[in-house]
Tab-separated table of N, CA and C in Angstrom:
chain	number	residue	atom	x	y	z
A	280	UNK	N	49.991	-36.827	42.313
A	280	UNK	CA	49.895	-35.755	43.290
A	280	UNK	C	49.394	-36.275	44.643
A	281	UNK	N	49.070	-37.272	44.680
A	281	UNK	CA	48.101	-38.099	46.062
A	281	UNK	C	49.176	-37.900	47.120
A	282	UNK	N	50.980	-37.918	46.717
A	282	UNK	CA	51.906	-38.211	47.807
A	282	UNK	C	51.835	-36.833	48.208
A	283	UNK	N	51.745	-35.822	47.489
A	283	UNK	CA	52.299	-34.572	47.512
A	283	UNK	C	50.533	-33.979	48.937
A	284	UNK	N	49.844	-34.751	48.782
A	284	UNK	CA	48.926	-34.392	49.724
A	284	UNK	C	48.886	-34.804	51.077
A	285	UNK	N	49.495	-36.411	50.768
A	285	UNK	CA	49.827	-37.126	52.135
A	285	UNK	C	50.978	-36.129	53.007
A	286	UNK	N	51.876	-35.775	51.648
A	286	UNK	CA	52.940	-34.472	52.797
A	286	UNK	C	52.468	-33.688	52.868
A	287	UNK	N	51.872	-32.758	52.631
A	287	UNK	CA	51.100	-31.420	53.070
A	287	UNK	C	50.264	-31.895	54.023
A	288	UNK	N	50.116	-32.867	54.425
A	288	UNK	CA	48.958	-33.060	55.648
A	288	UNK	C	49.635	-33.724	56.887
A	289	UNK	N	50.669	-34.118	56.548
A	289	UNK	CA	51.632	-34.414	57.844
A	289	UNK	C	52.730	-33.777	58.525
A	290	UNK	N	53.220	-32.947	57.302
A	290	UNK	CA	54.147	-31.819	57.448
A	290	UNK	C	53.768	-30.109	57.400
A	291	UNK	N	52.537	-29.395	56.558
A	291	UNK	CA	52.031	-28.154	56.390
A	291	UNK	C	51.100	-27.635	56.658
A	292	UNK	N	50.046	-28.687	56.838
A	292	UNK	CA	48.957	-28.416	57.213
A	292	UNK	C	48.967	-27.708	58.901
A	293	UNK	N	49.575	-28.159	59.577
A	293	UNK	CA	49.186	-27.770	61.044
A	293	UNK	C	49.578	-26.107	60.921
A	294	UNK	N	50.522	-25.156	60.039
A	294	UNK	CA	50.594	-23.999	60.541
A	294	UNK	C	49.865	-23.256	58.648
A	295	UNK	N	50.027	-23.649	58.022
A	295	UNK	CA	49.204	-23.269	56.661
A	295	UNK	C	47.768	-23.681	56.601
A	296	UNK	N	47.306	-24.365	57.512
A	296	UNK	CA	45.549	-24.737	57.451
A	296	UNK	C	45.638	-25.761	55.907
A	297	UNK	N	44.314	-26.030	56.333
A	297	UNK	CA	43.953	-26.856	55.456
A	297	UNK	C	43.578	-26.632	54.078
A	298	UNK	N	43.307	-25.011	54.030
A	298	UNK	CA	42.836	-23.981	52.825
A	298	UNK	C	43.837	-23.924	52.038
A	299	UNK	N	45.331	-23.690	52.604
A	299	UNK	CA	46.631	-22.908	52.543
A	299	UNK	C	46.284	-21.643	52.694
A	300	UNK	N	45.584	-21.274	53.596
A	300	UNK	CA	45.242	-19.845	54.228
A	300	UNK	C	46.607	-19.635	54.637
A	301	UNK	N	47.193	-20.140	55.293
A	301	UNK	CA	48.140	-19.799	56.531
A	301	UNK	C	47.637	-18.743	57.386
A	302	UNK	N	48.209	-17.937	58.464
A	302	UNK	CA	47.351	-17.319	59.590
A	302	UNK	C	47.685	-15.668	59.228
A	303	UNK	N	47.044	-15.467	59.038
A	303	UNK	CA	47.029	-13.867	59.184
A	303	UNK	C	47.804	-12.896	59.639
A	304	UNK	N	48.810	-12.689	59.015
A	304	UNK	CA	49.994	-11.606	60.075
A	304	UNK	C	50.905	-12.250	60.431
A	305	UNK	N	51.022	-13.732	60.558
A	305	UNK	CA	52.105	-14.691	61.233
A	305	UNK	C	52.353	-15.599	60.119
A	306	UNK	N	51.563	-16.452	59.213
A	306	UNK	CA	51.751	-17.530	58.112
A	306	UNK	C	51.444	-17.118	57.067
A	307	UNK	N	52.631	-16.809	56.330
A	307	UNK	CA	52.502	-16.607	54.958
A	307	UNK	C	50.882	-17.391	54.466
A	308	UNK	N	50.332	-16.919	53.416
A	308	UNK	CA	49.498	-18.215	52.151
A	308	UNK	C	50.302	-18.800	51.670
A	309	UNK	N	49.821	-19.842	51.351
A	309	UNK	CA	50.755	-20.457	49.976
A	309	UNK	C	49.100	-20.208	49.187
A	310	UNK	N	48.341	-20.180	49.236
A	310	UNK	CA	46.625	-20.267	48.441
A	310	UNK	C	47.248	-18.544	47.478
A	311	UNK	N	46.982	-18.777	46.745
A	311	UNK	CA	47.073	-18.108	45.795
A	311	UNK	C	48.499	-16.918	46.017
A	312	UNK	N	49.594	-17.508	46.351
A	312	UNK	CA	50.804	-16.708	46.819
A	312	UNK	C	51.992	-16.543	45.460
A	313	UNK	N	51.510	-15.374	45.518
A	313	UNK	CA	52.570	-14.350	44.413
A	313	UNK	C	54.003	-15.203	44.612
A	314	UNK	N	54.312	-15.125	45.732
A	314	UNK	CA	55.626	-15.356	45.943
A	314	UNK	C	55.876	-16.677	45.909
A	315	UNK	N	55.444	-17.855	45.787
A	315	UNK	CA	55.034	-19.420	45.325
A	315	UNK	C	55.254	-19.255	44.358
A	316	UNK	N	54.560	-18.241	43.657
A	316	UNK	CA	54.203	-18.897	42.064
A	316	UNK	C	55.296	-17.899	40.869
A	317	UNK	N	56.067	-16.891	41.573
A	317	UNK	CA	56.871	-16.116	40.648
A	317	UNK	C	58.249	-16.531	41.365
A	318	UNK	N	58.388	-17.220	42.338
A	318	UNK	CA	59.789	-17.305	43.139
A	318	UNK	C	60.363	-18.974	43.532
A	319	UNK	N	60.513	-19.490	41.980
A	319	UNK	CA	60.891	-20.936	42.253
A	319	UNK	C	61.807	-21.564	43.165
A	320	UNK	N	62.891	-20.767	42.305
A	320	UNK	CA	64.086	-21.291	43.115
A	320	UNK	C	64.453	-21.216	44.793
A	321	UNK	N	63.503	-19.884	45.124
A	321	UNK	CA	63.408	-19.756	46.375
A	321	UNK	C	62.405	-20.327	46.949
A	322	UNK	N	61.126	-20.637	46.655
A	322	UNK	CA	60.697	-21.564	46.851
A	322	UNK	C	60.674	-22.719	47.595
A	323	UNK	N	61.316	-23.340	46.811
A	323	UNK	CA	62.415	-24.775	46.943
A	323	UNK	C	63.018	-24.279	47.993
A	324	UNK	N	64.011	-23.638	47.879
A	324	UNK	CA	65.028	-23.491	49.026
A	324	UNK	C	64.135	-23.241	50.391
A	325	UNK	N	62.981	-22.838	50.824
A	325	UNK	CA	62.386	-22.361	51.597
A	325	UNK	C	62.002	-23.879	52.273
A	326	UNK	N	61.153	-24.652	51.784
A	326	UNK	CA	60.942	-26.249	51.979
A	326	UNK	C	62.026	-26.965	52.379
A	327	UNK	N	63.113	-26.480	51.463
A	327	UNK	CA	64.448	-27.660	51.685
A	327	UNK	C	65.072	-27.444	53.017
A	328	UNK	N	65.904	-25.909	52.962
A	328	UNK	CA	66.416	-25.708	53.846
A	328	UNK	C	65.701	-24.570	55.399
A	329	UNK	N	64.177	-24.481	55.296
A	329	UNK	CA	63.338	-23.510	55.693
A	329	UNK	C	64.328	-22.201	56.054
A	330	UNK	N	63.169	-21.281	56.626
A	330	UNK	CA	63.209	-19.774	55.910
A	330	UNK	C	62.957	-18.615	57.693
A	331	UNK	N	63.994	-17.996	57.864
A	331	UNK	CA	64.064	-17.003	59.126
A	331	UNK	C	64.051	-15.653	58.625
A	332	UNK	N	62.886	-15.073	59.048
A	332	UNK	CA	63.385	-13.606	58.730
A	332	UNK	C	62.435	-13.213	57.697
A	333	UNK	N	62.026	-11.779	57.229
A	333	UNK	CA	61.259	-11.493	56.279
A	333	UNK	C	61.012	-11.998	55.390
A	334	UNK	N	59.893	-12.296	54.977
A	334	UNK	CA	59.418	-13.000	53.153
A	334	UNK	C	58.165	-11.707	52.842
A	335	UNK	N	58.151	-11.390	52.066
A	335	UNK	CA	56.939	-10.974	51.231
A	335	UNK	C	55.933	-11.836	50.645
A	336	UNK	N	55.096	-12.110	51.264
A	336	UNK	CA	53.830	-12.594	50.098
A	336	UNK	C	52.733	-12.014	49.797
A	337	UNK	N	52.262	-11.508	48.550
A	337	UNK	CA	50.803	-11.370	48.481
A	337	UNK	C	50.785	-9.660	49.116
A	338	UNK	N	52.348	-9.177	48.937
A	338	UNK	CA	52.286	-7.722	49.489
A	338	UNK	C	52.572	-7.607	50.817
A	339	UNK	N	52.160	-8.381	51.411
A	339	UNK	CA	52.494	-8.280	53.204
A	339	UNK	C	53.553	-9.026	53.275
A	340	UNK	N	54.681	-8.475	54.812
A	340	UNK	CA	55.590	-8.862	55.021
A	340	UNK	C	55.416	-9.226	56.506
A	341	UNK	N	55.719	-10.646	56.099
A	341	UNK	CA	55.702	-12.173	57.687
A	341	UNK	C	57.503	-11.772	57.641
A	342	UNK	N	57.450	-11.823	59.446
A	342	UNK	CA	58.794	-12.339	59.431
A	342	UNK	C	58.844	-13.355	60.974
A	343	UNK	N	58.740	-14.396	59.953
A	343	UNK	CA	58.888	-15.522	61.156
A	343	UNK	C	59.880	-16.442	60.565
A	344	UNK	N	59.333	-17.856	61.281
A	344	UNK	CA	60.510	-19.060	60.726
A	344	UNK	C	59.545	-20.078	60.827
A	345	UNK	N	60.545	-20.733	59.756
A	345	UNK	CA	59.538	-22.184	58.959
A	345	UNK	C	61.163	-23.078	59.040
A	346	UNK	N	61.034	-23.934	60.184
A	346	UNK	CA	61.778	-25.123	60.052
A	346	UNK	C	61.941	-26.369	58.603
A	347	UNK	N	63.344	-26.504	58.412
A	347	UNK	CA	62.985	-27.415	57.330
A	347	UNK	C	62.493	-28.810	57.888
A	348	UNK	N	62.087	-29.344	57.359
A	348	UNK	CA	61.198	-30.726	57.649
A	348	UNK	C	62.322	-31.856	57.619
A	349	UNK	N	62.824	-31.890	56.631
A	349	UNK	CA	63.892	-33.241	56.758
A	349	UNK	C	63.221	-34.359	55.679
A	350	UNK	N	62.568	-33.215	54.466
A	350	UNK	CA	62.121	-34.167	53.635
A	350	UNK	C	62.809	-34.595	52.435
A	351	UNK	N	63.051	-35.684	51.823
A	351	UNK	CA	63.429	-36.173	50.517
A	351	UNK	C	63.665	-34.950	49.373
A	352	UNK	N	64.099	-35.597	48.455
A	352	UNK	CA	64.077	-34.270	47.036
A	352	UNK	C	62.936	-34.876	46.641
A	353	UNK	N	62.385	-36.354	46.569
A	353	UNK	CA	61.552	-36.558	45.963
A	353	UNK	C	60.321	-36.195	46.790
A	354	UNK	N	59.796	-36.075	48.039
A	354	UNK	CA	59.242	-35.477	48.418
A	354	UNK	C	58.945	-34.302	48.917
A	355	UNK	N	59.747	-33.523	48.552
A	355	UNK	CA	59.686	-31.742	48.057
A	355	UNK	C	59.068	-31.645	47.399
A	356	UNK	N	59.601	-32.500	45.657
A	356	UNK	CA	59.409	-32.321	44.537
A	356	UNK	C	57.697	-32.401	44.774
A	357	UNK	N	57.054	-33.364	45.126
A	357	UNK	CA	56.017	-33.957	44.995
A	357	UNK	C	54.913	-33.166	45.825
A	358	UNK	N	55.330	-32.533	47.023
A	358	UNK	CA	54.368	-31.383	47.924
A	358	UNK	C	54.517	-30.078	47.133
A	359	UNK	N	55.763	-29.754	46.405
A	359	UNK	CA	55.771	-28.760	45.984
A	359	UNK	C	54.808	-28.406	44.429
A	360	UNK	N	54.700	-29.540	43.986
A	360	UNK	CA	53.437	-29.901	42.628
A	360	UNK	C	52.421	-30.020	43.125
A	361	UNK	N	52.095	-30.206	44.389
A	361	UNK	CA	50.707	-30.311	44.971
A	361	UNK	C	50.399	-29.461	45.446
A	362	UNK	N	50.889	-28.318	45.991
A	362	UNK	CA	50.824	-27.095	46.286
A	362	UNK	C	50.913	-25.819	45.463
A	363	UNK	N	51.429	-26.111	44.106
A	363	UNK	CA	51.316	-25.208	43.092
A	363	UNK	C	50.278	-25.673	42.555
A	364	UNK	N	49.706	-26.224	42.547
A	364	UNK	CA	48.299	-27.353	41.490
A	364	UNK	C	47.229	-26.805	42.395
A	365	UNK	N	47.154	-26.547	43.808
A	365	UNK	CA	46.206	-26.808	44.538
A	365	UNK	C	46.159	-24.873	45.084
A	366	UNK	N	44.862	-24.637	45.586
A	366	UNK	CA	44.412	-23.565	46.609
A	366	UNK	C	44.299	-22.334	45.868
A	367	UNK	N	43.854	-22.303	44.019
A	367	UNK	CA	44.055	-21.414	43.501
A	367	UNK	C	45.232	-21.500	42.462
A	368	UNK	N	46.046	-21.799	42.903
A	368	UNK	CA	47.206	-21.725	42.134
A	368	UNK	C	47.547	-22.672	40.629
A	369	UNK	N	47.992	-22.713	39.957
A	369	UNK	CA	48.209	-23.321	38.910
A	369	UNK	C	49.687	-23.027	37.992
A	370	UNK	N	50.375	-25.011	37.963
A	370	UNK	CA	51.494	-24.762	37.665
A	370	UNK	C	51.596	-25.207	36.873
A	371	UNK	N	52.359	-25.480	35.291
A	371	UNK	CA	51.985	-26.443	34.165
A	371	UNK	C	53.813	-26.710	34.415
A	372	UNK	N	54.621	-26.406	35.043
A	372	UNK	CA	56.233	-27.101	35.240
A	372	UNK	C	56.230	-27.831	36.328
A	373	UNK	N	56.715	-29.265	36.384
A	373	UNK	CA	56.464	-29.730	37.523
A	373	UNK	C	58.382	-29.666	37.891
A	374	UNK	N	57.845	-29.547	39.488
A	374	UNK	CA	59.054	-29.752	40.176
A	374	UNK	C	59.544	-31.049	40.502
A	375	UNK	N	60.874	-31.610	39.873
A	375	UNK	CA	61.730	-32.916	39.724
A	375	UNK	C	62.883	-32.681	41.107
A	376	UNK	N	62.664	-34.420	41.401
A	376	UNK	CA	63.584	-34.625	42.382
A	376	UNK	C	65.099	-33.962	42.365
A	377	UNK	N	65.522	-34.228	40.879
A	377	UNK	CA	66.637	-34.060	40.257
A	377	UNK	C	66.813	-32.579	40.878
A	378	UNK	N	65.997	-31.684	40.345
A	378	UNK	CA	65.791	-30.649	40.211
A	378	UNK	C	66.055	-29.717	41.968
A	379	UNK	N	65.028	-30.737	42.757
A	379	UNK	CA	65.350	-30.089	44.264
A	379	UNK	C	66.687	-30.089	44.587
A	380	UNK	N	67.773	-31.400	44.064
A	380	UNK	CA	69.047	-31.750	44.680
A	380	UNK	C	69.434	-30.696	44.640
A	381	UNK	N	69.588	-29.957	43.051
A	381	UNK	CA	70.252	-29.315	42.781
A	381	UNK	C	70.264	-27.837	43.568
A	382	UNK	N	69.436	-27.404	44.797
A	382	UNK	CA	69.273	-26.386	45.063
A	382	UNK	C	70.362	-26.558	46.181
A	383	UNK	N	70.941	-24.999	46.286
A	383	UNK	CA	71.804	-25.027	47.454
A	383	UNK	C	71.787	-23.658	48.070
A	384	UNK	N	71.711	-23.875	49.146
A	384	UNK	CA	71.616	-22.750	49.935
A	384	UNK	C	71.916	-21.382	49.677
């Protein structure tokens, strides 16, 4: 999980905080986010290909935009296990490189 922190701190951290608070009214949580932890596949797709327009998390509705990063499957895979593991949350399926390819828009 050490990589999956090095990306969350070069790529998520600046608009999700360091908590995974994210900002109030404008940044989703990922810290204990309903919609993280019941919405895989979208999920993924949100990281891979980022996300315009309404999301629900946690009951409240953000509607902004989250650029995709331009990261690896294997480093999806690896922020995305570090971010379900971390801020509250808890995942016992880990997310595989294999697994990100396979997502498509």
């Amino acid at each position: 999980m050490d990589r999956g922190v090095i990306i969350y701190e070069d790529f998520c951290m600046n608009c999700h905080l360091v908590d995974g608070e994210g900002v109030e009214n404008v940044i989703p949580p990922l810290a204990l986010s309903d919609f993280l932890m019941k919405n895989r596949e979208e999920s993924l797709k949100v990281v891979k290909f980022g996300q315009s327009g309404k999301i629900v998390v946690n009951g409240k509705t953000y509607n902004g935009t989250m650029t995709a990063m331009g990261l690896t499957g294997q480093e999806i895979a690896d922020v995305m296990n570090y971010i379900t593991n971390s801020f509250g949350n808890s995942n016992a399926i880990k997310f595989t490189e294999q697994e990100v390819l396979k997502i498509e828009k």
